[in-house]
Short mmCIF file of C-alpha atoms and ligand atoms in Angstrom, two decimals:
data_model
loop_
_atom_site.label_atom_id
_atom_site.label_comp_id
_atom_site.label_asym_id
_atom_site.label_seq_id
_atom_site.Cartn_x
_atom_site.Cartn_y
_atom_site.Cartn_z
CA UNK A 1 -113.02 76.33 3.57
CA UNK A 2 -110.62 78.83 5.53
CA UNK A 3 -108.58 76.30 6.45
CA UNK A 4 -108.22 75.23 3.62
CA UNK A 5 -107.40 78.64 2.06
CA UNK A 6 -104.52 78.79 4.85
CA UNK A 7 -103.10 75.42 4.00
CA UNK A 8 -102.88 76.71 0.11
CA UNK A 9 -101.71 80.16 1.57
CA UNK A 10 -98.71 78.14 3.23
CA UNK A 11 -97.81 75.74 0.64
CA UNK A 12 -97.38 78.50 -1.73
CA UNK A 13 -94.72 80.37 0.85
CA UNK A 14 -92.95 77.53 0.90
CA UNK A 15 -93.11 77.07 -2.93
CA UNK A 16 -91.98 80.79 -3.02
CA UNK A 17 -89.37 80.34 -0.26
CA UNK A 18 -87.92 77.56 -2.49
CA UNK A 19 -87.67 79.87 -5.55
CA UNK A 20 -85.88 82.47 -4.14
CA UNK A 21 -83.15 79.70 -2.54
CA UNK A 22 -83.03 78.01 -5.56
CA UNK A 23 -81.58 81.65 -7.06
CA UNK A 24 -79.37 82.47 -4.27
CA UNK A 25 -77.83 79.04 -4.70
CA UNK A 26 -77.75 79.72 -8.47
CA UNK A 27 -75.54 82.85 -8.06
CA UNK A 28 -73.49 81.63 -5.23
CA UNK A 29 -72.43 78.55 -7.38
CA UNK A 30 -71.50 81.23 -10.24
CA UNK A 31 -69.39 83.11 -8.92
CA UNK A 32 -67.89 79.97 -6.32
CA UNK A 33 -64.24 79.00 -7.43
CA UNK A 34 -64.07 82.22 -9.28
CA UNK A 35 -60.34 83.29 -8.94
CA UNK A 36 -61.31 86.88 -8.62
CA UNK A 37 -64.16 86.66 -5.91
CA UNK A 38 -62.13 84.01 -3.91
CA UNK A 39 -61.78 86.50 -0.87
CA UNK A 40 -65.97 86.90 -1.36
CA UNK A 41 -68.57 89.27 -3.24
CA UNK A 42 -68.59 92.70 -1.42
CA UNK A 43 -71.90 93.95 -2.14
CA UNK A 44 -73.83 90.62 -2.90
CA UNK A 45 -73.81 91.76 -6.59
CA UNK A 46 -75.83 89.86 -9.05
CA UNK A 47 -76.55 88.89 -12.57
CA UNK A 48 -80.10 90.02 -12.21
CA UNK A 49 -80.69 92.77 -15.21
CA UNK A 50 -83.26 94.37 -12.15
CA UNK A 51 -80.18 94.84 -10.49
CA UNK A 52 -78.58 98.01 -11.89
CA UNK A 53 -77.35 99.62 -9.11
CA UNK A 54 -75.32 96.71 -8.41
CA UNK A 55 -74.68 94.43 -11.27
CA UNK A 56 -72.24 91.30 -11.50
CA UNK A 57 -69.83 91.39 -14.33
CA UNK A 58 -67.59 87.60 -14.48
CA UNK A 59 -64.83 88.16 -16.67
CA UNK A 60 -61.62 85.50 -17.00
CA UNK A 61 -59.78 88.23 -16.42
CA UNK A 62 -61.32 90.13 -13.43
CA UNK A 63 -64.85 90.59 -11.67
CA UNK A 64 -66.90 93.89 -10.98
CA UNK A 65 -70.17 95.09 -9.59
CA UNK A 66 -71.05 97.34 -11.79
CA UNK A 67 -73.78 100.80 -11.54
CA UNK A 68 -75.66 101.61 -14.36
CA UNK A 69 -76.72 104.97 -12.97
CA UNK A 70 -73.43 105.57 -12.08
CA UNK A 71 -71.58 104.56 -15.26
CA UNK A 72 -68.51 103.21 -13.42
CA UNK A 73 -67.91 99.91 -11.72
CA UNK A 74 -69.00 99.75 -7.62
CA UNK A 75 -65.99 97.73 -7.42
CA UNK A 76 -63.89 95.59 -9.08
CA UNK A 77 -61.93 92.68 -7.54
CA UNK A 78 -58.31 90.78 -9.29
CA UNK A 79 -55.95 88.03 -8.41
CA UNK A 80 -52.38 88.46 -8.48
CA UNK A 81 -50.24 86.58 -9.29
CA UNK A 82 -46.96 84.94 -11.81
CA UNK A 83 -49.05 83.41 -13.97
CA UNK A 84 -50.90 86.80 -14.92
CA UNK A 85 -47.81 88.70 -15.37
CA UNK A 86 -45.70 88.57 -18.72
CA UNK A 87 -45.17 90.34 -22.19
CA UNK A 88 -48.24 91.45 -23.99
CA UNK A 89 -47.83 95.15 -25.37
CA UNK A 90 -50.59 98.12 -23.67
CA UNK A 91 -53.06 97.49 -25.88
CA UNK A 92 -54.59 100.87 -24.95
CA UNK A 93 -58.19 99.83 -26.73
CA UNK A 94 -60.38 101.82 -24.82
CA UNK A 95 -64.08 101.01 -25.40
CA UNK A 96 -67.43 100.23 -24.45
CA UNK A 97 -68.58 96.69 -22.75
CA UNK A 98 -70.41 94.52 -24.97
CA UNK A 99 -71.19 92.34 -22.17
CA UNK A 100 -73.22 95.35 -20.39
CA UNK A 101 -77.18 95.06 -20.91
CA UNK A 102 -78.21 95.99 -23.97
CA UNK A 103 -80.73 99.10 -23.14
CA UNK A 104 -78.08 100.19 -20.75
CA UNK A 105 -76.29 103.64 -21.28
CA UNK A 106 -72.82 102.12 -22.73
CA UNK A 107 -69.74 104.69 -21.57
CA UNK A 108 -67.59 104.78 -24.55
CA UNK A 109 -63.57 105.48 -25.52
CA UNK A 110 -64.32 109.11 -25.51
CA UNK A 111 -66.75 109.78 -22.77
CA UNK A 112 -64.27 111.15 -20.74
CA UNK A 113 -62.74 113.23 -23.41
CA UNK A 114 -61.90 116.85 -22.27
CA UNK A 115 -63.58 116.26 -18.82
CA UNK A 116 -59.97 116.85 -17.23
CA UNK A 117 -60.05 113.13 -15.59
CA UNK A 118 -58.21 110.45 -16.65
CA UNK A 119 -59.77 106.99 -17.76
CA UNK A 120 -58.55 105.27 -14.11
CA UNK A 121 -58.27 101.59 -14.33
CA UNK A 122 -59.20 99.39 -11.91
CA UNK A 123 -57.63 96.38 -12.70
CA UNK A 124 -54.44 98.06 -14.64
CA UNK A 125 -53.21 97.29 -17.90
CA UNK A 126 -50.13 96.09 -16.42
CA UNK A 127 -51.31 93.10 -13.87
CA UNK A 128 -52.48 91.54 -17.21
CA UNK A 129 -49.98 91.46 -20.04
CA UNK A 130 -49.84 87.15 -20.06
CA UNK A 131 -51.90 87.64 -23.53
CA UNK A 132 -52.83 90.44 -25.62
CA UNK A 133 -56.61 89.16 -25.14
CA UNK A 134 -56.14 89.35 -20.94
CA UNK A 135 -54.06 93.20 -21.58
CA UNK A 136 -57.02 94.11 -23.71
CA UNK A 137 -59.95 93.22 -21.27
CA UNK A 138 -58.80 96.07 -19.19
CA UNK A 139 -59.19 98.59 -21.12
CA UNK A 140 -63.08 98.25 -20.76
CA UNK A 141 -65.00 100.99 -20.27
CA UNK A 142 -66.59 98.96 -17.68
CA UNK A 143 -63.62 98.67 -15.88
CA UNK A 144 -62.88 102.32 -15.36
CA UNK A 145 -63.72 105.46 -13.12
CA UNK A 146 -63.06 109.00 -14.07
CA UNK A 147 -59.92 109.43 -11.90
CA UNK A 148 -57.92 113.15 -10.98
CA UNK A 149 -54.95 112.91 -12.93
CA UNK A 150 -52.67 113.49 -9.93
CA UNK A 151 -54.51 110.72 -8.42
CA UNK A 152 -54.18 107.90 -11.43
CA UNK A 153 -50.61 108.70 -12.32
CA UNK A 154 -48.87 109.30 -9.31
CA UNK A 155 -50.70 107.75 -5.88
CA UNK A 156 -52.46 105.05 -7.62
CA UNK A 157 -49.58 104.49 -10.49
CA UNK A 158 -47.17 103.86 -7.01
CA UNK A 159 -49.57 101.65 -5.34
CA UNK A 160 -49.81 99.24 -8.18
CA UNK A 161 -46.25 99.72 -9.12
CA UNK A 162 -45.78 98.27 -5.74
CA UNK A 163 -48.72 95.39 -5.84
CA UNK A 164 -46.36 94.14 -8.63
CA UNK A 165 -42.84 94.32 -6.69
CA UNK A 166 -45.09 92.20 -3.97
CA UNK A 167 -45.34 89.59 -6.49
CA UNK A 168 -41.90 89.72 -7.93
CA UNK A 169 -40.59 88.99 -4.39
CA UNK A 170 -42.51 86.18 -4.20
CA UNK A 171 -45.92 86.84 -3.04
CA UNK A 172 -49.19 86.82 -4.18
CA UNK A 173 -52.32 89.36 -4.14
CA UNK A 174 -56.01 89.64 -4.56
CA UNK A 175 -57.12 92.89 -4.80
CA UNK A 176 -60.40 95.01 -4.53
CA UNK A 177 -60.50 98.58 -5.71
CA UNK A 178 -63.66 100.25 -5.54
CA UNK A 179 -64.70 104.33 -5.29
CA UNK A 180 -68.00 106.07 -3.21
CA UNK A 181 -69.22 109.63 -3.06
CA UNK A 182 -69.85 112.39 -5.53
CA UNK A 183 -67.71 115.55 -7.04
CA UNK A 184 -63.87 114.77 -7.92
CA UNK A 185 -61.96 117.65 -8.71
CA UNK A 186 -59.62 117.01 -12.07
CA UNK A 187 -57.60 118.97 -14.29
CA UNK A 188 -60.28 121.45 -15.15
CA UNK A 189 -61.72 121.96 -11.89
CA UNK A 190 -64.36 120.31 -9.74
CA UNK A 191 -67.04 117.94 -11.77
CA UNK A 192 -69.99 115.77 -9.72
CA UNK A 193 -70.60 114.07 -13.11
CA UNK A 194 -69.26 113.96 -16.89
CA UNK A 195 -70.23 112.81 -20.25
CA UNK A 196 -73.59 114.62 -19.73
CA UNK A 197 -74.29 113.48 -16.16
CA UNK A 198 -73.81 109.68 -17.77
CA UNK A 199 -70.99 108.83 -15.38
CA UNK A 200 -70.34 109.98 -11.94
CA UNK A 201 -67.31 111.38 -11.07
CA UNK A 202 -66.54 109.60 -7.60
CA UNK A 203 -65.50 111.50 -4.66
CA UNK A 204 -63.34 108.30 -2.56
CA UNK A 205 -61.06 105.84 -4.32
CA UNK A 206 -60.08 102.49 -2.28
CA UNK A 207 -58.17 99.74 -2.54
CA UNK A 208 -57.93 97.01 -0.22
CA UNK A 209 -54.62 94.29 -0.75
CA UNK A 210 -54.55 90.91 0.49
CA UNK A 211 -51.22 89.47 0.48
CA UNK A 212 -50.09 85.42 0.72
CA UNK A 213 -46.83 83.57 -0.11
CA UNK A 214 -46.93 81.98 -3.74
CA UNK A 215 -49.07 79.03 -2.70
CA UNK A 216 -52.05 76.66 -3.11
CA UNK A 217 -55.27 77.03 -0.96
CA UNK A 218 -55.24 80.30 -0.51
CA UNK A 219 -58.05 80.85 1.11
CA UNK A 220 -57.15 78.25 3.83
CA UNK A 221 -54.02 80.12 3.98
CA UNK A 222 -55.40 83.57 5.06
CA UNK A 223 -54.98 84.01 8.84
CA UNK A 224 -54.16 86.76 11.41
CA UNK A 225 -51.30 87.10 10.71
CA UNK A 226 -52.17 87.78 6.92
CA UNK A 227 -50.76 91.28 5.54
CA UNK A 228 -53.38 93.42 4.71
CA UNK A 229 -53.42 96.82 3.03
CA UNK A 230 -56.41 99.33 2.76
CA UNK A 231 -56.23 102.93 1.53
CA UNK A 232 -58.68 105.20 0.77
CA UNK A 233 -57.77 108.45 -0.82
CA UNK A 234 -59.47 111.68 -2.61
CA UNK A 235 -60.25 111.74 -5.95
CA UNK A 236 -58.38 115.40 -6.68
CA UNK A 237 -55.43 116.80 -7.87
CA UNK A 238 -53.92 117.67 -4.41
CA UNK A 239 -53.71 113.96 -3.19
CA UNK A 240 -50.00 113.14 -2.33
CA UNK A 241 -48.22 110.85 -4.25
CA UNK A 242 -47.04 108.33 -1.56
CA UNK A 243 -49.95 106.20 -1.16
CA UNK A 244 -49.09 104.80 2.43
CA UNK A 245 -50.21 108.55 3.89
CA UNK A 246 -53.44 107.34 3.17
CA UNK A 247 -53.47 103.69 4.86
CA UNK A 248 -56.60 103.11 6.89
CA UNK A 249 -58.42 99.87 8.12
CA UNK A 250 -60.59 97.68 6.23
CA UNK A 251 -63.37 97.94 8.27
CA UNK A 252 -63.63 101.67 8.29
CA UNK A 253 -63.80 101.06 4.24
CA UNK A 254 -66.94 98.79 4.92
CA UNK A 255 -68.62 101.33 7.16
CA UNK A 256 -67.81 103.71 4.40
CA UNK A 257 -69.40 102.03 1.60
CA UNK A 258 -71.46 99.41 3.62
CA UNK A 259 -69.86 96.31 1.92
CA UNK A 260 -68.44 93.03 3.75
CA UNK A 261 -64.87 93.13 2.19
CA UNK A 262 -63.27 89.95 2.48
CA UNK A 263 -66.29 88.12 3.51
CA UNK A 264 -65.08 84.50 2.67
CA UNK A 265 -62.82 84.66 5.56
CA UNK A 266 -63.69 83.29 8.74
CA UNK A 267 -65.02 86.18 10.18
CA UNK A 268 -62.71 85.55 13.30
CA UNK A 269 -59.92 86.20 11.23
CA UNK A 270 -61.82 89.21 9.49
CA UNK A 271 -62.08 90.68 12.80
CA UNK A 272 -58.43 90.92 13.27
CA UNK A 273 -57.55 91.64 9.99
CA UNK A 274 -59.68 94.48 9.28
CA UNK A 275 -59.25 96.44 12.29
CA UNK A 276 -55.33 96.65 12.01
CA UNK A 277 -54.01 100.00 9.73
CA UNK A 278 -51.00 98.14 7.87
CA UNK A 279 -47.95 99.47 8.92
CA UNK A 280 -45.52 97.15 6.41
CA UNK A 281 -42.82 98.55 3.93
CA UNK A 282 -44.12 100.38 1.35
CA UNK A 283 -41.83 99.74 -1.45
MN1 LIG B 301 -54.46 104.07 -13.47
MN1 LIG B 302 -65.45 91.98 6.07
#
């Protein structure tokens, strides 16, 4: 009778084991092939509504891991390239993200009203102007973080200004931008939270750049000798504008925020490429 009670015991581990790699399978293949999370999914975010701290937004446009707590994306992770670049008008629609779970606190247009932060993209307005519908997607609430104004529109303004030149000289880039830490100080001083303690106001904004030739494969492609760009700066008013005084390595990113950046890269190659501070052009 006990051992027959151990035999059922087993068979349901194994029945339970099966489950459980039946849904890691299910979200790998989701987000697999996904332009944005080519280079991997930092934080093993997931679709899982149980997951709030660290929920996985798919958009055409862009992915994210997004914190409900928080009211901000974790991260937020973009391709590149020609194809995404092109005419559409700013189509400055600021609002909240239908997609988020319904019971979920939505951040909305004017959350961040009179907070003295800006509404900080992550991916910006202007690495997706192909179509109005692409511009429009960024201006999801989802896709922003309250940002020091000194911060959005001069450091970060640069280092996107310059993610675009990349392009324009030929190369592509897949990008991760992400933010940590608590208490930003804005135009009105220093703030831990805004919008009634709703969103968090982030004390670390990063950005890590991968950049390739215009190319197929691109993940093949990625080797040691693959530029790579990390910064990490503070979210305040006093942060100087030229982004490359704040280049650091990938991998002290990662022990900052515990995340695998990059992880669909031979981790050989991620070895190499995340200990090295980038010390390329800068415009
Ligand atoms: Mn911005
Ligand atoms: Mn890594």
């Amino acid at each position: 009778m006990l051992q027959r009670g151990y035999t059922y015991f087993l068979f349901l581990l194994l029945i339970l084991a099966g489950c459980q790699n039946a849904q890691v399978a299910k979200q790998q293949a989701l987000y697999q092939g996904n332009e944005h999370l080519l280079l991997g999914n930092p934080s093993g975010a997931t679709t899982s509504e149980s997951n709030a701290g660290n929920y996985l937004m798919l958009k055409p446009q862009y992915a994210l891991s997004y914190s409900r707590d928080r009211g901000t994306p974790n991260w937020v992770s973009w391709h590149v390239s020609p194809d995404w670049l092109g005419t559409a008008d700013r189509q400055d629609n600021f609002r909240p993200d239908p997609a988020l779970p319904e019971s979920w606190y939505h951040v909305t247009g004017s959350s961040y009203k009179g907070s003295g932060f800006d509404r900080g993209h992550n991916t910006p307005s202007a690495d997706r102007t192909s179509s109005e519908e692409d511009n429009a997607a960024t201006f999801l609430m989802t896709n922003m973080i309250p940002q020091a104004p000194e911060n959005n529109q001069q450091t970060w303004a640069n280092l996107e200004e310059y993610t675009r030149e990349l392009v324009e000289q030929g190369m592509e880039v897949y990008v991760v931008m992400g933010s940590y830490g608590e208490g930003g100080t804005g135009s009105n001083g220093r703030a831990t939270s805004i919008d009634n303690g709703n969103v968090t106001v982030p004390a670390r904004i990063w950005k890590v750049l991968v950049v390739l030739p215009q190319g197929d494969n691109d993940l093949q492609r990625i080797n040691t000798s693959t530029r790579v760009i990390a910064v990490d700066t503070p979210n305040n008013n006093t942060v100087n504008a030229n982004w490359s005084n704040y280049r650091t390595t990938v991998d002290a990113i990662e022990s900052a925020t515990g995340y695998d950046l990059l992880s669909a890269v031979p981790k050989q190659v991620q070895q190499v490429i995340e200990s090295r501070t980038d010390p390329g052009p800068v415009q």
